[in-house]
C-alpha atoms as one frame of an Amber mdcrd trajectory, in Angstrom:
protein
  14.385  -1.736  47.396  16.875  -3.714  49.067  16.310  -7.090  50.014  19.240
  -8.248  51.859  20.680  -5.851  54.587  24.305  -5.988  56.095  27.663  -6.585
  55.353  27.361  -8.605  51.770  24.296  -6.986  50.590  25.747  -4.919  47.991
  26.812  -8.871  46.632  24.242 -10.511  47.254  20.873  -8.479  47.945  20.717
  -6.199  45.224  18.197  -5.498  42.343  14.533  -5.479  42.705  13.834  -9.033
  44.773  12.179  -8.772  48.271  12.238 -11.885  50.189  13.238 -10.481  53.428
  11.391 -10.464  56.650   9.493  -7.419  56.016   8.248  -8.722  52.871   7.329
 -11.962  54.091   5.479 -10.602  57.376   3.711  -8.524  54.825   3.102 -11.261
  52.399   1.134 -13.580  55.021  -0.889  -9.954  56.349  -1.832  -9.645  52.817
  -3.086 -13.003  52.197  -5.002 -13.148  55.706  -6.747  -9.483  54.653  -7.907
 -11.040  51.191  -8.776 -14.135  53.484 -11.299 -11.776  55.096 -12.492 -10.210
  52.586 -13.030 -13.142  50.977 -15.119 -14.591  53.518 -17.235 -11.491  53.773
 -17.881 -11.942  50.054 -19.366 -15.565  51.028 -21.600 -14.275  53.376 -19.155
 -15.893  56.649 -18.352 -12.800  57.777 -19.811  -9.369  58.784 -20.441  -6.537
  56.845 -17.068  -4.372  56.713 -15.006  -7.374  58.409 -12.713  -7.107  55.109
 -11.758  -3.831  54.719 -11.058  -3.529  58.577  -9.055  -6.396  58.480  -6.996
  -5.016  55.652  -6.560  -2.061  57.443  -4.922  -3.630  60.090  -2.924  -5.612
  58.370  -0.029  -3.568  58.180   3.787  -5.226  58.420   5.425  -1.672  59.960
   2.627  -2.589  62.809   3.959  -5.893  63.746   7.573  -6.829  65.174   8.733
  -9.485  63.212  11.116 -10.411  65.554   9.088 -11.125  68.206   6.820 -13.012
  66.048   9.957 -15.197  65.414  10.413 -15.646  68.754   6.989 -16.831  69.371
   7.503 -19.115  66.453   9.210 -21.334  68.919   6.411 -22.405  70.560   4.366
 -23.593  67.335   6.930 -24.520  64.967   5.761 -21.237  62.780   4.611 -17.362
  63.121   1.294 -17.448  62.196  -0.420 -18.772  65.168   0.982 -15.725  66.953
   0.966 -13.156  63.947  -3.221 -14.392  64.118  -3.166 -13.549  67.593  -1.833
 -10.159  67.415  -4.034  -9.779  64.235  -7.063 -10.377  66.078  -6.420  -8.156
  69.063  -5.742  -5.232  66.562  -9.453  -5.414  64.769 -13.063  -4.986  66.928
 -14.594  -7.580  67.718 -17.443  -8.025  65.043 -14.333  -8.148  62.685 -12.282
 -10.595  64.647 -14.160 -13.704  63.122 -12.825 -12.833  60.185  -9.636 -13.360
  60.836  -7.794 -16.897  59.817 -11.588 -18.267  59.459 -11.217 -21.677  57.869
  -7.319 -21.827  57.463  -4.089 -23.172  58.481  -0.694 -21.880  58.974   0.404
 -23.844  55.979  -2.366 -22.501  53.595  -1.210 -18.776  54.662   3.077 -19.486
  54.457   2.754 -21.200  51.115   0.309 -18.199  49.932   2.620 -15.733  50.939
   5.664 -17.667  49.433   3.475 -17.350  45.755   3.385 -13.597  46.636   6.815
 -12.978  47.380   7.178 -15.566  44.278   5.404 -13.240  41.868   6.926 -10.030
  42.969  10.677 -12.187  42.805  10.208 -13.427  38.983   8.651  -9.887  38.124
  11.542  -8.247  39.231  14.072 -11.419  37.483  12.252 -10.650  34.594  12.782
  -7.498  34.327  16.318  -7.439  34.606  16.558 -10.077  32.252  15.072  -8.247
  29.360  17.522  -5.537  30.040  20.765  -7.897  30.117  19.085 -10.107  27.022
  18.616  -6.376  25.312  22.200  -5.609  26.078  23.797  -9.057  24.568  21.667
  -8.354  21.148  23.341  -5.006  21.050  26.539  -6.837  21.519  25.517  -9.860
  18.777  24.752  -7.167  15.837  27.295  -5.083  16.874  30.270  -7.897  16.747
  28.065  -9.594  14.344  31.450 -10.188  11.814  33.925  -9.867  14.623  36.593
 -12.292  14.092  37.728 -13.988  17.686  39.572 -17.266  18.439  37.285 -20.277
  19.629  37.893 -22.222  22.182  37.016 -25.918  23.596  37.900 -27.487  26.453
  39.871 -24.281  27.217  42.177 -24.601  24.354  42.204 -22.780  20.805  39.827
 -24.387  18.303  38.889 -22.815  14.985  37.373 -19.331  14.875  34.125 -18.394
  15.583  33.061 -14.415  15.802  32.302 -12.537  19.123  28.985 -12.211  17.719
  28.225 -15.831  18.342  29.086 -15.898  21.505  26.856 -13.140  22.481  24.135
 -14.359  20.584  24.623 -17.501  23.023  23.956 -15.596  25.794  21.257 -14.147
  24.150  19.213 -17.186  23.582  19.667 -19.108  26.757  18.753 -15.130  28.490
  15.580 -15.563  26.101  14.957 -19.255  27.147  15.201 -18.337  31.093  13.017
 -15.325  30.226  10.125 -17.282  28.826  10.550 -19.941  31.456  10.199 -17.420
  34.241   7.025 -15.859  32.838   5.715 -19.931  32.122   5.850 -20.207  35.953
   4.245 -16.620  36.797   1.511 -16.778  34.324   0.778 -20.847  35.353   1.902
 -22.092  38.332   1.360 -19.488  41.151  -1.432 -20.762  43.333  -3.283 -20.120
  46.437  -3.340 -22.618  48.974  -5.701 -23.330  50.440  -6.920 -26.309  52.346
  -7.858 -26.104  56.176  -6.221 -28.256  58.568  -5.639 -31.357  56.421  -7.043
 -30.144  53.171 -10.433 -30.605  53.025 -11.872 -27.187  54.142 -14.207 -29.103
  56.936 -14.319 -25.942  59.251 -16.137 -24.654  56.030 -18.915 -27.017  55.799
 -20.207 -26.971  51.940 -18.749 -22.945  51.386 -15.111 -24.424  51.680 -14.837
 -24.456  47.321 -16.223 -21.028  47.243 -14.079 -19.421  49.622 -11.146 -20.722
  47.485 -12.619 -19.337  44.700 -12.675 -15.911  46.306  -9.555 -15.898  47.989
  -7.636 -16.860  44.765  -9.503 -13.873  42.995  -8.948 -11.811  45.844  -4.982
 -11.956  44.976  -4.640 -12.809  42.191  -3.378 -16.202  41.833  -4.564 -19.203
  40.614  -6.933 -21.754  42.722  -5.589 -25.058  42.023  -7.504 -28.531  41.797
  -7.128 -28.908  45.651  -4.952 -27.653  48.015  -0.908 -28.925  47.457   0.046
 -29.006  51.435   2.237 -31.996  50.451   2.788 -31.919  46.734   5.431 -29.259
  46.225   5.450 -29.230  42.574   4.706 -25.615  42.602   7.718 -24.548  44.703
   9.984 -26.631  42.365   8.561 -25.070  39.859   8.953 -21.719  40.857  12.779
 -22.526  41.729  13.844 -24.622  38.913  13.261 -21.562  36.863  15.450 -19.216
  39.186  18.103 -21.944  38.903  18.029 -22.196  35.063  17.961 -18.173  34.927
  21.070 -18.374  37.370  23.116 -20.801  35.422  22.548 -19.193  32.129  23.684
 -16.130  33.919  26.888 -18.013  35.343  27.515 -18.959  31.909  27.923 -15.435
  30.465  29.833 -14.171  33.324  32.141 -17.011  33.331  32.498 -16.565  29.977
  33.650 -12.960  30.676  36.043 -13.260  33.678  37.809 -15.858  31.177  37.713
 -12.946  28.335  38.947 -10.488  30.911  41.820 -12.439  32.041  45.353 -10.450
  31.674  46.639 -12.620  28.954  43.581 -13.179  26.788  42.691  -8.979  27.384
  39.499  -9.663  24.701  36.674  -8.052  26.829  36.641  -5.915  29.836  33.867
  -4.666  32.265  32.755  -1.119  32.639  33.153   0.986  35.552  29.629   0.411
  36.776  28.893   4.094  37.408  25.826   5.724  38.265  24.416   1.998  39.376
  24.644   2.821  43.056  26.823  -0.149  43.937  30.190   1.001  42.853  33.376
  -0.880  44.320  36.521   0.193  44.479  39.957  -0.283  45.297  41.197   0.430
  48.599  42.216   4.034  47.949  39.585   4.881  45.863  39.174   4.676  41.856
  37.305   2.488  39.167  35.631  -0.264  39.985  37.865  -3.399  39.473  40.985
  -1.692  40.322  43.405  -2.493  43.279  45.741   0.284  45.262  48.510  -2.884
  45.649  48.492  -4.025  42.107  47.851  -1.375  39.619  47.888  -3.078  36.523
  44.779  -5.369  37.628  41.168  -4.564  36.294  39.068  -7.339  38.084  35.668
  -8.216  36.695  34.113  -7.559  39.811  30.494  -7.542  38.388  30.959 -10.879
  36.576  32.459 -12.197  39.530  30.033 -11.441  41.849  27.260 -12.726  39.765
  29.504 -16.018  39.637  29.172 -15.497  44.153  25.281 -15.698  43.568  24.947
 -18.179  41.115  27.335 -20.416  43.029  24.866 -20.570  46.071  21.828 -21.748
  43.858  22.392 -24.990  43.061  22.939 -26.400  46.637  19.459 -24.061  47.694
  17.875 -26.459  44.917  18.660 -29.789  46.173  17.410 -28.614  49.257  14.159
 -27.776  48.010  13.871 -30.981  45.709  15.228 -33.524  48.610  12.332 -31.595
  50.907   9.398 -32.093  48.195   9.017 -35.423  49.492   6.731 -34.910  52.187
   4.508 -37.733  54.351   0.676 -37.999  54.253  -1.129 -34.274  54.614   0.886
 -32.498  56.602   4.863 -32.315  56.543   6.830 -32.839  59.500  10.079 -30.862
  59.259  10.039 -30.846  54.945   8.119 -27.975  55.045   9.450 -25.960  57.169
  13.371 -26.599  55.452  12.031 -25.087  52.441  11.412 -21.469  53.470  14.995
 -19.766  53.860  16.088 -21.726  50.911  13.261 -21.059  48.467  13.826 -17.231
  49.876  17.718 -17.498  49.289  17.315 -18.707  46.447  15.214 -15.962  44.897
  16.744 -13.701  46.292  20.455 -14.534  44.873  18.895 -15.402  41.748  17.426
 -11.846  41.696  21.028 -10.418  42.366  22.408 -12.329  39.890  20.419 -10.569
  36.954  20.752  -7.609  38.168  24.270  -7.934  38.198  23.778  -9.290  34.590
  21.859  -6.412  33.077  24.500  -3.949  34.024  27.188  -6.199  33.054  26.402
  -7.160  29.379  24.899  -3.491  28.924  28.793  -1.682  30.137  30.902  -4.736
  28.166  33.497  -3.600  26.689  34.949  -5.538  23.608  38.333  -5.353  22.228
  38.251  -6.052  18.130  41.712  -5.709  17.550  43.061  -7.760  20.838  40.798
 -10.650  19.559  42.225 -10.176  16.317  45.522 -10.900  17.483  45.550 -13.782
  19.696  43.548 -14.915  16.766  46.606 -14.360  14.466  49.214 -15.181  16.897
  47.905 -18.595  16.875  50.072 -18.567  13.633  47.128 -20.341  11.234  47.207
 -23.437  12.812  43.173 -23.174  14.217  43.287 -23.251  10.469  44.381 -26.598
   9.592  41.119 -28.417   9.795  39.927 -25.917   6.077  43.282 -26.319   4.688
  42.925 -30.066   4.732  39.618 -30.221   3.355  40.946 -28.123   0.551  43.193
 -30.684  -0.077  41.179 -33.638   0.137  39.892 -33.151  -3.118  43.315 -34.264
  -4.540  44.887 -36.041  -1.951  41.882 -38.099  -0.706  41.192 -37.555   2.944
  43.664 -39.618   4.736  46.642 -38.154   3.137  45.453 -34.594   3.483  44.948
 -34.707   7.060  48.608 -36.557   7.084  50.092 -33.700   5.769  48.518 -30.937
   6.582  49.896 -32.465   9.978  53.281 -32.430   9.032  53.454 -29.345   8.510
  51.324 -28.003  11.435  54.105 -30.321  13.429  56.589 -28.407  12.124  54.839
 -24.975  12.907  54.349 -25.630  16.152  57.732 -26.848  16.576  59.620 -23.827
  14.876  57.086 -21.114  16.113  56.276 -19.961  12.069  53.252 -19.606  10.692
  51.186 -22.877   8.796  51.488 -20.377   5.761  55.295 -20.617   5.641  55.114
 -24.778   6.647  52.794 -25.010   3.796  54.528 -23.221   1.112  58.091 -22.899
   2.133  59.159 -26.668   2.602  60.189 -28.317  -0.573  58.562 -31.901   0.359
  55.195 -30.207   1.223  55.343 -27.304  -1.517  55.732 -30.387  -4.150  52.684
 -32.458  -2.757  50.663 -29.273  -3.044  52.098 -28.518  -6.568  51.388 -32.196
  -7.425  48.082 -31.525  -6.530  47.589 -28.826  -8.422  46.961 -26.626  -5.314
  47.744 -23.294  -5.512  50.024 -20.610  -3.333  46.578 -18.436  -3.704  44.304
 -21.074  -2.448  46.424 -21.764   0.647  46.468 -18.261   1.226  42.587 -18.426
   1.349  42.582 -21.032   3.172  44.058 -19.692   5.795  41.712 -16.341   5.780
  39.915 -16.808   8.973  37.142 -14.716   7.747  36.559 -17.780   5.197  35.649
 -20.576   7.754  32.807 -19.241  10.134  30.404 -21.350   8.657  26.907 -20.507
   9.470  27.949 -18.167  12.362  26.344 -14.992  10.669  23.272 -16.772  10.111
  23.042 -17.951  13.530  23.736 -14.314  14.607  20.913 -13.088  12.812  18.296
 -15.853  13.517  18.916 -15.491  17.608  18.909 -11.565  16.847  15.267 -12.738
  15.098  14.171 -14.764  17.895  14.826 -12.637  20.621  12.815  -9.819  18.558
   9.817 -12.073  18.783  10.660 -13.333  22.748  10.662  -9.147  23.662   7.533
  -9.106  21.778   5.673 -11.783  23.800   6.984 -10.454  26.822   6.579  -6.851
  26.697   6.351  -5.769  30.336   2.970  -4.318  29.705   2.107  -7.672  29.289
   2.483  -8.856  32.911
């Protein structure tokens, strides 16, 4: 299925997200065909109006650019999609056709449709790319890697961790996603200023049936101008597209020349290989063949980018005047269909990136050791404040991490090989072996392990909720 056709598709519209016009045209058919069929189920129209309807109602029989033409001349395409509608069904079925609605009530229907197909297919992906980062958290459970903060070298944490970070906010946007499928989908559906009148007293039941008819939930009373459910639904793409900016930024940082800790896979077999200009793995370029970009993690990073802004437009056009919008409505549909849709990229992009990672142990190991002990100096001082009390351990622990840095040897050799320090230590009755262990990266993870295994737990119990069976 592809989404998105032209130029930056392969970017931008790929996975299993359909917002474009195809999808929408055959969106608002649907909901008018369960419209009819509802209204035949009330006893408002004829015998067979439904199923003739539906019949009719078929996108590859419409021209959706035309209809967009037409759209001129009411501000939308339904009045004209209902026209062409009509002239495609008999007569004794033609009453059945937009009986009791508005344009709004069959737009924002269609936008829950196209909704519930978008976070369906989001979903999906995102169990795959949360399945992938587990693999990666019990794998490099133990893996010893520098930390960093603020873009500099802290203290050491394991690679594990940091996969079982993306694993947990993956989980989070996961469960948020099917929150907002399972609960706040809704039909609209409300007449011409949302009280059904053109219904007389059958207005509520018709609601009742059209909801059932598709599948989504009927609401209190129809949300024309309370667009709660539209933030909804795109608060939790934007979550789901940060957390998946996170990982891949994450990744193009790990990937970068001089750090050389991670690297992407070739992307093979995924049908949206890129290569260089002469041909060859993904990532590589015919001018500079040294380079491996991360192309998947940065082209998640092109999606993601775009979300935020599609957001704000959204929220700044929920505020809409008494029952009817006049121009708030109609800014949100390219957004809210943008927004899916890139957010829909995104995981795609995700799943195949965190499932073809490719982590370097013994690279990671190195910069961790070439940082020469000092991420250690933080244990080594609380070794010695025991002894020394706390202010004088941190004062010379230090010193000699001064003098490290300033003669490129190791903390080790600052510690233990000048006279003035060696004697403190001595003094307080520290030693040569517990220095040495001090220094042992493997010594000061803290609770990393056991937050390894209690995301590994948690995500056992998210896949379990949300076994796609279960949608």
């Amino acid at each position: 299925m592809r989404t998105h056709q032209g130029l930056f598709a392969g970017i931008f519209g790929r996975g299993g997200v359909d917002t474009g016009d195809e999808a929408w045209l055959q969106a608002l058919l649907d909901t008018e065909a369960a419209l009819a069929r509802a209204l035949e189920r009330a006893g408002l129209a004829e015998p067979g109006a439904g199923a003739t309807v539906t019949a009719a109602a078929q996108a590859e029989a419409f021209d959706a650019a035309g209809l967009g033409r037409q759209a001129a001349l009411t501000g939308n395409p339904v009045p004209a999609l209902v026209r062409e509608l009509t002239r495609m069904v008999p007569p004794d079925a033609a009453g059945a056709v937009h009986k009791g609605a508005t344009s709004q009530d069959i737009i924002d229907t269609a936008a829950m449709l196209l909704a519930r197909q978008a976070l369906s297919a989001i979903a999906a992906d995102l169990s795959a790319a949360a399945s992938a980062a587990a693999v990666l958290a019990a794998t490099h459970r133990d893996t010893l890697m520098i930390g960093r903060t603020l873009l500099q070298q802290a203290v050491p944490v394991t690679f594990g961790l940091v996969a079982a970070g993306w694993l947990t906010s993956l989980d989070d946007g996961r469960e948020a996603v099917a929150r907002v499928r399972a609960g706040r989908l809704a039909v609209q559906f409300g007449g011409a200023a949302g009280t059904l009148a053109s219904l007389g007293g059958d207005g509520q039941r018709v609601a009742g049936l059209l909801a059932d008819e598709l599948g989504l939930a009927r609401p209190v009373l129809p949300w024309h101008t309370d667009r709660l459910r539209v933030l909804d639904v795109a608060g939790a793409a934007a979550g789901v597209a940060a957390m998946l900016g996170k990982a891949a930024r994450d990744i193009t940082l790990l990937a970068q020349s001089e750090v050389a800790e991670v690297r992407e896979g070739d992307g093979a077999g995924t049908g949206s290989r890129s290569t260089g200009s002469q041909g060859g793995a993904r990532g590589g370029s015919s001018a500079m063949p040294h380079k491996r970009n991360p192309v998947g993690a940065i082209a998640l990073l092109g999606c993601t980018r775009q979300v935020p802004g599609l957001l704000a437009t959204l929220a700044a056009a929920a505020e809409q005047e008494h029952q009817r919008a006049a121009g708030a409505w109609h800014a949100e549909w390219e957004p809210f269909s943008d927004l899916l849709r890139l957010t829909g990229s995104a995981a795609s992009w995700g799943a195949e990136l965190l499932a073809g990672l490719e982590v370097d142990p013994a690279r990671m190991r190195q910069n961790l050791d070439d940082a020469r002990g000092l991420p250690l100096a933080e244990h080594v001082a609380s070794l010695l404040g025991p002894a020394l009390g706390p202010i004088a351990a941190h004062d010379l622990v230090a010193q000699a991490s001064a003098l490290a840095a300033g003669t490129g040897q190791q903390l080790r050799d600052s510690l233990l090989g000048t006279p003035e320090i060696r004697q403190r230590l001595d003094e307080a009755g520290i030693a040569p072996e517990q220095v040495e262990s001090a220094l042992d990266p493997a010594g000061y993870l803290g609770s990393a392990g056991d937050f390894v295994d209690a995301a590994l737990a948690a995500h056992a119990a998210v896949h379990a909720r949300l076994a796609p069976d279960r949608w």
